[in-house]
Structures are given as C-alpha cells and as structure tokens.
XYZ file of C-alpha atoms in Angstrom:
556
model
C -17.330 -152.976 31.348
C -19.724 -150.353 29.813
C -19.752 -149.743 25.823
C -20.648 -146.524 24.169
C -20.859 -145.654 20.292
C -19.214 -142.646 18.571
C -18.185 -141.547 14.641
C -15.087 -141.407 15.480
C -13.096 -141.748 18.604
C -9.471 -139.455 19.099
C -7.015 -140.518 22.223
C -5.209 -137.489 22.996
C -6.713 -133.838 23.495
C -3.399 -132.367 22.611
C -2.259 -130.390 19.402
C -3.362 -132.719 16.749
C -6.490 -133.847 18.566
C -8.381 -130.208 19.391
C -7.636 -129.269 15.576
C -9.370 -132.620 14.292
C -12.137 -132.462 17.520
C -13.305 -129.397 15.840
C -12.373 -129.718 12.347
C -14.475 -133.140 12.309
C -17.227 -131.835 14.876
C -18.291 -129.301 12.004
C -20.471 -131.792 10.470
C -23.568 -131.686 12.687
C -23.960 -134.878 11.946
C -20.772 -136.931 13.049
C -20.562 -137.734 16.834
C -16.515 -137.430 18.137
C -15.375 -138.450 21.358
C -11.992 -137.114 23.067
C -10.300 -138.886 25.317
C -7.674 -137.325 27.315
C -5.464 -139.044 30.033
C -4.949 -135.684 32.034
C -6.858 -133.025 33.876
C -8.480 -130.457 32.671
C -6.317 -127.022 31.634
C -7.292 -124.232 34.358
C -4.541 -123.683 36.183
C -2.798 -120.055 36.028
C 0.413 -121.451 35.631
C -0.529 -122.825 32.033
C -2.223 -119.569 30.937
C 0.660 -117.139 31.898
C 2.456 -116.997 29.634
C 5.698 -116.438 31.552
C 4.850 -119.275 34.152
C 5.773 -122.164 31.598
C 8.127 -123.008 33.282
C 5.852 -124.694 36.343
C 3.874 -127.102 34.646
C 6.856 -128.178 32.444
C 8.816 -129.290 35.576
C 6.537 -131.219 37.422
C 3.927 -134.031 36.405
C 0.871 -132.741 37.362
C -0.009 -131.816 33.823
C 3.165 -133.712 32.271
C 4.043 -137.297 31.420
C 7.000 -136.641 32.902
C 9.029 -138.701 30.949
C 12.677 -139.180 30.704
C 15.058 -141.554 27.995
C 16.867 -144.150 28.894
C 21.047 -143.252 29.640
C 21.901 -141.845 26.635
C 25.086 -143.629 25.598
C 26.512 -140.412 24.110
C 25.156 -137.890 26.413
C 27.240 -139.339 29.670
C 24.479 -141.840 30.208
C 22.306 -139.248 31.117
C 19.004 -140.126 31.225
C 17.554 -137.029 29.073
C 14.019 -135.270 30.369
C 11.495 -135.256 28.030
C 8.479 -133.804 29.391
C 5.232 -134.462 27.171
C 1.271 -132.600 27.795
C -0.932 -134.323 30.000
C -3.726 -131.992 29.823
C -6.045 -130.351 27.538
C -4.470 -128.956 24.980
C -1.219 -131.301 25.559
C 2.118 -129.741 24.867
C 0.752 -126.596 23.543
C -0.796 -125.883 27.144
C 2.837 -126.404 28.450
C 5.209 -125.844 25.776
C 7.270 -122.031 25.257
C 4.595 -121.110 23.163
C 6.969 -120.333 20.103
C 5.099 -120.420 16.559
C 7.976 -121.380 14.218
C 6.663 -123.210 11.324
C 10.070 -124.803 9.961
C 11.570 -124.106 6.459
C 9.507 -124.591 3.170
C 12.308 -127.298 1.925
C 11.571 -129.497 4.593
C 7.467 -129.819 3.115
C 9.476 -130.276 0.060
C 11.466 -133.233 1.540
C 8.485 -134.933 3.154
C 6.980 -134.796 -0.534
C 9.752 -136.568 -2.637
C 9.183 -139.710 -0.521
C 7.223 -142.038 -2.357
C 3.178 -141.381 -1.461
C 3.686 -138.374 0.111
C 3.795 -135.839 -2.891
C 0.931 -133.944 -1.434
C 2.798 -132.694 1.426
C 4.879 -130.486 -0.416
C 5.298 -126.599 1.146
C 3.227 -125.497 -1.751
C 0.116 -127.826 -0.159
C 0.941 -127.144 3.855
C 1.141 -123.559 2.914
C -2.677 -123.048 3.259
C -3.299 -125.029 6.206
C -0.528 -123.053 8.113
C -2.905 -119.720 6.852
C -6.083 -121.521 7.459
C -5.005 -122.217 11.601
C -3.536 -119.070 12.056
C -4.734 -115.659 12.899
C -1.783 -113.058 13.172
C -2.258 -109.717 15.304
C 0.420 -108.117 12.552
C -2.589 -108.885 9.802
C -2.038 -111.674 6.918
C -0.758 -111.754 3.583
C 0.357 -114.121 0.855
C 2.453 -116.461 3.725
C 0.131 -115.337 6.721
C -3.123 -116.329 7.876
C -5.612 -113.658 9.246
C -8.901 -115.678 10.467
C -7.880 -118.903 11.879
C -8.492 -120.014 15.428
C -4.635 -119.931 16.750
C -3.729 -116.230 17.663
C 0.016 -115.187 16.601
C 1.539 -112.460 18.292
C 4.874 -111.118 18.061
C 7.808 -110.595 20.486
C 7.401 -106.581 21.239
C 11.302 -106.722 22.145
C 11.505 -104.179 24.583
C 14.193 -105.162 26.578
C 17.025 -103.965 24.603
C 19.008 -107.073 24.412
C 16.399 -108.490 22.242
C 17.632 -105.881 19.685
C 21.275 -106.486 20.767
C 20.731 -109.766 19.427
C 19.236 -108.864 16.563
C 21.807 -106.217 15.648
C 24.623 -108.420 16.276
C 23.713 -111.249 13.870
C 23.660 -108.549 11.420
C 27.331 -107.278 12.584
C 28.356 -110.780 12.347
C 27.282 -110.812 8.631
C 23.912 -112.427 9.065
C 20.411 -110.897 7.152
C 17.901 -109.462 9.739
C 14.516 -110.994 8.716
C 11.679 -109.442 9.733
C 9.170 -112.780 9.422
C 10.840 -116.365 10.006
C 7.537 -117.548 9.357
C 7.248 -115.990 5.810
C 9.735 -115.680 2.824
C 13.126 -115.431 4.487
C 13.328 -118.128 7.423
C 17.295 -117.784 7.430
C 18.882 -114.583 9.517
C 18.010 -113.151 13.147
C 14.830 -111.011 13.686
C 11.363 -110.908 16.304
C 9.829 -114.437 16.893
C 6.251 -114.787 17.600
C 4.718 -116.185 20.045
C 1.385 -118.544 20.486
C 0.093 -115.884 22.888
C -3.591 -113.549 22.781
C -4.377 -110.921 24.454
C -1.361 -111.297 27.245
C -2.601 -115.911 27.548
C -1.616 -118.493 26.330
C -3.544 -119.590 23.492
C -2.777 -123.667 23.541
C -5.500 -125.577 20.949
C -7.773 -126.061 23.825
C -8.178 -122.041 23.734
C -8.288 -122.281 20.031
C -10.052 -125.416 18.653
C -11.141 -127.234 21.635
C -13.297 -124.963 23.383
C -15.142 -123.646 20.903
C -15.804 -126.586 19.501
C -17.238 -127.957 23.245
C -20.324 -125.859 22.316
C -21.342 -128.527 20.000
C -23.728 -131.521 21.190
C -22.186 -134.219 19.003
C -18.516 -133.358 20.480
C -17.517 -135.405 24.155
C -14.345 -134.717 25.983
C -13.700 -136.941 28.569
C -10.479 -136.407 30.783
C -8.435 -138.446 33.309
C -9.444 -141.349 30.576
C -6.610 -143.018 29.954
C -6.636 -145.568 26.702
C -4.811 -149.149 26.791
C -5.255 -150.352 23.848
C -7.148 -150.378 20.539
C -9.680 -152.737 20.122
C -9.803 -154.518 16.684
C -11.767 -157.132 15.317
C -10.370 -159.697 12.434
C -12.155 -161.562 9.825
C -10.948 -163.376 6.436
C -9.576 -159.691 5.579
C -7.234 -157.639 7.555
C -7.740 -156.563 11.312
C -10.117 -153.889 11.386
C -9.969 -150.835 14.814
C -13.826 -150.928 16.424
C -12.795 -148.816 19.455
C -10.648 -148.404 22.486
C -10.223 -150.208 25.960
C -10.453 -147.233 28.783
C -9.440 -147.085 32.359
C -11.570 -144.254 33.898
C -10.768 -144.514 37.689
C -11.267 -147.934 38.680
C -13.685 -148.744 35.452
C -12.441 -150.387 32.556
C -14.774 -149.523 29.496
C -14.574 -150.247 25.582
C -15.536 -147.719 23.503
C -16.669 -148.326 20.151
C -15.560 -146.095 17.226
C -18.284 -146.808 14.114
C -15.631 -144.990 11.702
C -12.417 -144.308 13.086
C -10.117 -144.716 15.734
C -7.567 -141.760 15.279
C -4.562 -141.676 17.389
C -3.265 -137.990 18.595
C -1.105 -139.088 21.330
C 2.251 -137.573 19.893
C 5.556 -139.093 19.328
C 5.857 -141.376 22.663
C 2.694 -142.329 23.203
C 1.025 -143.252 19.987
C 3.625 -145.647 19.288
C 2.957 -146.565 22.678
C -0.405 -147.463 22.121
C -0.309 -149.421 19.243
C 2.688 -151.435 20.280
C -0.265 -151.857 23.092
C -2.486 -153.383 20.548
C -0.614 -155.851 19.121
C 0.878 -153.382 16.078
C 4.374 -153.242 15.954
C 7.298 -155.261 15.630
C 6.301 -158.957 16.088
C 9.135 -160.199 17.942
C 9.047 -157.491 20.646
C 5.577 -158.095 21.094
C 5.487 -161.940 21.219
C 8.658 -161.827 23.860
C 6.115 -159.049 26.031
C 3.540 -161.826 25.711
C 1.089 -159.483 23.459
C -0.371 -161.010 20.623
C 0.399 -159.877 17.233
C -2.228 -157.713 15.592
C -0.315 -156.261 12.908
C 3.073 -156.410 12.337
C 4.890 -152.905 11.933
C 8.466 -153.244 12.844
C 8.935 -149.229 12.055
C 6.487 -148.734 14.828
C 8.038 -146.782 17.591
C 11.054 -146.432 15.191
C 13.055 -143.296 13.406
C 12.590 -140.972 17.065
C 13.719 -137.821 15.902
C 14.180 -134.829 18.102
C 16.746 -131.394 18.626
C 18.786 -131.019 20.579
C 19.999 -127.438 21.979
C 22.548 -125.832 24.337
C 22.771 -122.987 26.068
C 25.807 -120.235 25.124
C 25.583 -117.966 28.497
C 27.560 -114.710 29.109
C 26.967 -112.371 32.115
C 26.010 -108.888 32.168
C 27.430 -105.852 32.819
C 23.711 -104.275 33.402
C 21.330 -104.873 35.436
C 18.204 -105.249 32.976
C 17.411 -109.121 32.754
C 15.037 -111.261 33.822
C 16.996 -111.968 37.111
C 15.716 -108.868 38.419
C 12.328 -110.651 38.728
C 13.419 -113.736 39.953
C 12.278 -112.647 43.312
C 8.981 -113.067 45.424
C 7.996 -109.571 45.515
C 8.765 -109.014 41.843
C 6.834 -112.270 40.821
C 4.136 -111.040 43.226
C 3.702 -107.973 41.110
C 3.871 -109.696 37.796
C 1.112 -111.515 38.851
C -0.931 -109.533 39.992
C -0.690 -106.746 36.975
C -1.216 -109.695 34.701
C -4.292 -111.449 36.436
C -5.752 -107.655 36.517
C -4.356 -105.937 32.995
C -3.025 -109.186 31.091
C 0.149 -107.420 30.499
C 3.679 -106.990 31.483
C 6.262 -109.679 32.044
C 3.884 -112.070 32.585
C 2.289 -111.709 29.090
C 4.951 -112.698 27.392
C 7.034 -116.210 26.885
C 10.464 -114.216 26.541
C 11.675 -115.831 23.501
C 10.921 -112.650 21.687
C 14.335 -112.739 19.613
C 15.777 -115.143 17.254
C 16.514 -116.427 14.098
C 18.109 -119.205 11.748
C 21.656 -119.757 10.395
C 23.645 -122.431 8.268
C 26.318 -123.873 9.688
C 28.565 -123.877 6.722
C 28.695 -123.585 3.107
C 27.238 -125.825 1.122
C 23.992 -126.303 3.942
C 21.073 -125.390 1.015
C 18.812 -124.029 4.601
C 19.241 -123.197 7.834
C 20.401 -125.789 10.186
C 21.000 -124.084 13.189
C 17.895 -122.060 15.278
C 18.100 -119.744 17.959
C 16.179 -118.906 20.597
C 17.289 -115.954 22.570
C 16.344 -115.344 26.587
C 17.304 -112.026 28.176
C 18.534 -114.348 31.133
C 20.786 -117.341 32.635
C 18.614 -120.062 33.007
C 17.461 -123.489 31.962
C 14.654 -124.094 30.051
C 12.533 -125.236 32.910
C 13.495 -122.811 35.123
C 15.255 -125.920 37.288
C 18.310 -124.548 37.429
C 18.300 -120.648 37.640
C 21.107 -118.498 37.519
C 22.508 -116.425 40.320
C 23.253 -112.948 38.587
C 22.636 -111.182 35.793
C 23.247 -112.737 32.398
C 22.123 -113.625 29.211
C 22.101 -116.818 26.568
C 20.858 -118.168 23.524
C 19.815 -121.841 22.691
C 21.176 -123.271 19.949
C 20.978 -126.476 18.320
C 21.359 -128.752 14.725
C 17.548 -128.929 13.071
C 17.709 -131.727 11.012
C 19.628 -134.859 13.396
C 21.212 -137.903 12.059
C 21.158 -139.921 14.952
C 17.915 -141.350 15.713
C 16.411 -143.299 18.402
C 13.164 -145.791 19.111
C 10.534 -145.650 21.704
C 9.492 -149.692 23.084
C 7.596 -151.051 25.637
C 8.777 -151.853 29.018
C 5.854 -154.226 29.856
C 2.664 -154.865 28.553
C 1.088 -152.711 31.786
C -0.299 -149.670 29.877
C 0.638 -147.576 32.881
C 4.259 -148.175 32.885
C 6.049 -145.792 30.612
C 7.608 -146.576 27.793
C 11.397 -146.835 27.224
C 12.930 -144.223 25.131
C 16.264 -143.425 23.600
C 17.117 -140.854 21.580
C 20.616 -141.536 20.526
C 21.705 -138.050 20.966
C 24.725 -136.826 19.058
C 25.238 -140.094 17.944
C 26.855 -139.240 14.810
C 29.955 -137.214 13.659
C 27.793 -135.110 11.669
C 25.678 -134.104 14.188
C 28.775 -133.138 16.779
C 30.373 -130.934 14.083
C 26.739 -129.192 13.353
C 26.849 -128.559 17.630
C 29.950 -127.558 17.910
C 29.709 -124.878 15.052
C 26.535 -123.819 17.083
C 28.871 -122.913 19.879
C 31.150 -121.312 17.782
C 29.158 -119.385 15.448
C 26.904 -118.627 18.800
C 30.204 -117.136 20.315
C 31.316 -114.976 17.245
C 27.614 -113.328 17.798
C 28.091 -112.806 21.047
C 31.184 -110.559 20.546
C 29.912 -108.381 18.054
C 29.787 -104.538 18.996
C 26.489 -104.569 19.970
C 26.782 -106.800 23.238
C 29.959 -104.628 24.047
C 27.818 -102.468 26.865
C 26.103 -105.935 28.230
C 29.017 -108.662 27.709
C 30.250 -109.864 30.760
C 32.365 -113.111 31.126
C 31.497 -116.356 29.543
C 30.271 -118.666 31.797
C 28.610 -121.750 30.225
C 30.636 -122.749 28.107
C 33.524 -120.837 29.754
C 36.126 -119.184 27.489
C 38.511 -121.970 27.945
C 36.301 -124.338 26.593
C 37.832 -124.200 22.982
C 39.135 -127.476 21.466
C 36.842 -130.106 19.434
C 36.817 -132.097 22.348
C 35.901 -129.961 24.646
C 33.329 -128.571 23.436
C 31.736 -132.057 22.601
C 32.860 -133.010 26.435
C 30.638 -129.672 27.551
C 27.710 -130.762 25.323
C 27.798 -134.238 26.555
C 27.487 -133.050 30.005
C 25.009 -129.607 29.457
C 23.151 -130.108 26.350
C 19.281 -130.684 26.623
C 16.484 -131.579 24.532
C 14.338 -128.693 22.829
C 11.212 -130.981 23.425
C 10.468 -131.998 19.375
C 10.222 -135.727 19.640
C 8.720 -136.666 16.582
C 8.639 -139.255 13.594
C 7.515 -142.578 15.033
C 5.151 -143.665 13.087
C 6.363 -141.895 10.321
C 4.151 -141.717 6.885
C 5.319 -143.710 3.842
C 5.369 -147.062 2.016
C 8.156 -148.774 2.956
C 8.685 -151.288 5.286
C 9.494 -149.173 8.115
C 7.023 -146.609 7.247
C 3.762 -147.081 9.836
C 1.096 -144.515 8.274
C 0.222 -143.725 4.311
C 0.653 -140.858 3.416
C -3.266 -139.986 5.043
C -1.959 -141.245 8.379
C -3.918 -144.590 8.174
C -1.847 -147.026 9.755
C -0.471 -149.823 7.072
C -2.294 -153.306 7.423
C -5.224 -152.057 9.891
C -8.011 -150.514 8.598
C -10.105 -147.866 10.120
C -6.979 -146.763 12.494
C -5.228 -143.623 11.897
C -2.446 -141.469 13.699
C -2.120 -137.759 13.448
C 0.279 -135.769 15.397
C 4.115 -135.036 15.224
C 4.817 -138.723 14.974
C 3.813 -139.691 11.431
C 6.477 -136.940 10.405
C 8.979 -138.760 7.866
C 11.359 -136.605 9.171
C 11.379 -133.638 11.686
C 11.437 -130.151 10.581
C 14.078 -127.265 11.054
C 11.943 -125.264 14.221
C 9.503 -126.216 16.548
C 6.403 -128.828 15.838
C 3.710 -127.353 17.883
C 2.556 -124.822 14.375
C 3.456 -127.594 12.190
C 1.441 -130.362 14.099
C -1.495 -128.235 14.029
C -1.153 -127.579 10.248
C -0.308 -131.400 10.058
C -4.321 -131.688 11.973
C -6.098 -129.359 9.415
C -4.957 -131.035 6.464
C -5.265 -134.420 7.633
C -9.251 -133.100 8.843
C -10.237 -132.519 4.737
C -8.472 -135.965 4.234
C -10.717 -137.813 6.727
C -14.057 -135.926 5.694
C -13.477 -136.286 2.766
C -12.866 -132.611 1.412
C -11.003 -130.865 -1.163
C -7.385 -129.981 -0.461
C -7.465 -125.861 -0.215
C -5.445 -124.663 -2.989
C -1.809 -125.045 -3.780
C -0.154 -121.702 -2.944
C 2.555 -120.138 -5.454
C 4.333 -118.513 -2.977
C 7.940 -118.325 -2.878
C 10.360 -118.591 -0.449
C 14.373 -117.276 -0.092
C 17.429 -119.558 -0.629
C 20.761 -118.307 -0.581
C 22.137 -117.557 -4.172
C 25.550 -118.328 -2.999
C 24.459 -121.213 -0.555
C 27.208 -123.794 -1.712
C 30.235 -121.371 -1.441
C 28.957 -118.877 1.529
C 28.274 -119.965 5.020
C 26.469 -116.329 5.678
C-alpha cells in the first residue's frame, strides 16, 4: 500500500474530468491527478466519427451497463453504455453538440441556492468552451478548446427532412444552439478536421504537457477516503486498485468525482455516503446520511420512426465490406468522406402540444434504417428519425448491488412510468409520421417499416414503444444540486455534510436538459472550474432567446 499526495484528485477522465484537469492546472502551483478506470483512447474506432457504433457496442472502452428489467418496457433490461476510456462518454458518443434550451437553465436557477445557474450565467461558459467552425457571435464561441462543426447535409434526405418540417408548419432554425432552438435545421457535431473532438482531445492532451498534471489509466477508484474528528467528515483521498496494487492517494485540497450519473453515486455509496439503511444492509459504514444519492435518475428515451427509401441513396450502400474499406482509406489519407461525419446532420426540436412553452420533443435524422449502436442494421435502403420526450417525469435510481466495487450497480430508469411520458411519446410518433408524409419526401418515401402503418391507436403505439424504444444515452441527476433533504450537492457541487468532496458531472444537474448532454456537461465543468479556483464568474449574457409567441394556443 503506497501513499502519494496531490492538491486535487479527479476521479474520471470524462467530459467533465478532462475540462477540470485542464483548467485547474492553469495554475502552475497546483498539482492534479486524474484517475481513469479505462484505457487510453488511441483506437481508430474512437477517432473516426462514423465508427462510433463500435466503441458504443462493446465493453473495451465502455462500462457496458444494463438496467434491471424495466417494469413499463416489457421487462426489458435496457442498455446503458458509459465511457470507460480517456475522454469518457465523449470518446464513444454520437458527437451531437446540443446545449439544451435557455428555459432549462432558468429552471435550474429557480431552485434555492442555484440562482447562479440561469441561462444568462451559463451561456458565457458555453461560449468559453467552444470554437465554432462557422465563427462566433453572441451565442457561439470562437476561441475555446472544443471544436464544433455543422453538418454539410450533402445527402438530399437531410434537406428533405428539413423541408418536410417546414411543409408541416414548423420553422427552419439555422442554429438550434443559438437564438432559436425550436424548429428543424442542420445539426452541430464535435468533429474537427474529420476527427472526433472529444474532451480528451480538446482539454486533456494539451494539459498533459504541463508538469503539474498526472494522468493514470486502468485505475479503479474503490472509495473516497474520509477522516472524522469532532467536525463533519472530510475527504482526504481515494483508494485505488491498479492491477494487483491497492494504493491510497491523498488530496490536500479536494477529491472531485467526475464519474458521471452512474459511477459518481456508486462511488459515494461505496464510501459510506448515501441512504443509511441501504448502506448498513450491505455492511458499509455510514459516513454521511444522504438519502438522495443515486435517486432522481433521469434519461431521455427515444424511438425510431423508419421508412423504406425508393432511391438507393441511403447509407445502406456503405455497409458492405468493400465500401467500408474505401471509406476508411479515404478517411485515413484525407480525413474526408463518409468516415468524417457522425451522419446526424439534420434534426430539430418541436413542441408536442399547445401550452408547452419550449420544445419537448427532439429529432435526430439519419439517412439509414439502423439502431443507434449499429446492432440492428436494416437489409434495405431506408431512413429514420429518432424522436423522444425531453423532460421525462419518470425517474429511477442507481443503487449498489453489493459492497464489491467491481460489481456493476443496480440501475432502474422506470422509462414510460407516467402517463405524461407516454402521451408525449405517442405525439412524437404521430407528428413524425406527419412530417414524413409531406411532399418533400414523395420521391423517397416507401412503406412505413417501424412502426408499421397498422400501428395507429394509443394502445398500439404504447405497445410498440415498450418493445422497441431505446435510451438516448443521457443519464443524469443522481447527485443533484439543491438545498432540500434529497439534494446531494450544493450549487457549487460540494457534497452536503462532507468537506473537501465535490461532484462535477451530469449527475449534479437538478433536472435533465432538453437535448444531448455532452455540451451541457462541458459547460458545467467550465463554470465549476472558476468556482473551485475562486475566480470571478464570467459576466452574464444579455442575449435573448426565442419562445413561440403563441405557444399557449398553437402547437407549431
């Protein structure tokens, strides 16, 4: 058993951990250790954007979690991949860059103690993080580490989806991360010069040139080490298994958990921080009684609305071995072609009903019929829209299965557990069909594949969702910020009742935002870095945002 000392120990080299590693080591007098349970990120399947299904669908770079049988989803164990590699989930995700809606952050700020998380407070940190290929403005950054590009939409199906949306009465939005989220348009991706631009590429690698940053891979943190005196417990380090070695590494200032919505609550519970009854039942000592640890699990569920395509222009043509070889060679030699995109180049946000103030349904359009992780490709030319509710009312949990750190935790999402969620998903299916039935798709549209045209009633759509819907891979909120009895962290990410211990990742979101979570998590870490270092916050933004003027009476 060895002991080493650092100022800050960051657990997890994911989207938040890489940001903090970079920002904290800007101070040359600070020493930082980053511990990552997984390996390095050198694989071609990580860096080639179109190959993201490979790391997403196996356990080499992925915790490969599955939920317990979901009670409202035909008892299916739902797949929950989480990055276990430098860059974390930013190294295995679909690279979609979406910030969420301004009103999401204003909703955060409505909670006591979270007033500084409003959209006006967060927008400057989105801008700080970003360099947008099209240039910056009041909404978009121009000199940040995270490179963001916009889909070229060369395949005519991308344009058809946007045009069909307009024909159905929805607006065109040039930038759904700018003034107006609501509408359909081109989508942004974290791709730079044809390569995935993960947080490992954007933040960690540049910082690794600094002598005060230390990074260790294949290092599994088993618990946070705490000490108690007459005062509250204090985090003083972590216990780490690296191969056959057990080390205790000490943190002079803070231990910062950046393990994400599954692993951060797991580590807290293994450290004796959580629901006291559940901890005692596993023989774990109670260091801090925080019943909210692992509760409030929120995620986005989505379903695919798939049609056959009458013209052979879809990505199905790229699925044979020779085509893949050609795509791979072009990408390796030039960084261009079909290998240089995530293929989610158009999409959008709409409202499911009149009275909904900001969009509650999201679209990712794909010119192919295939599952997200590539596990179920179609055997024909087709296209699909991924659609799902943005603010689910169904909530789940992350709990320990045992006191063994190597056992995966119990995960239950309770997807579609409320009538509100089922209502929004039904609306999503019906509104998507309406878009695909517009004139813009007449030359392309074949028969409805999934759900078939026979699926029409509420009960039939519900049954289809139970059998076919999948996670959009946005787990969050299990260590949420707040001041009430079920809150785990305060507005600065500090764990209630334990000094020198902080959580910075998607788990501290009080509510999931309306969109993908990589960009919000990076923003959150950028903002937290200033808080941790005691630097003044960036000046608040006064940029306005769009809310449909007739949202109370009009659905579009």
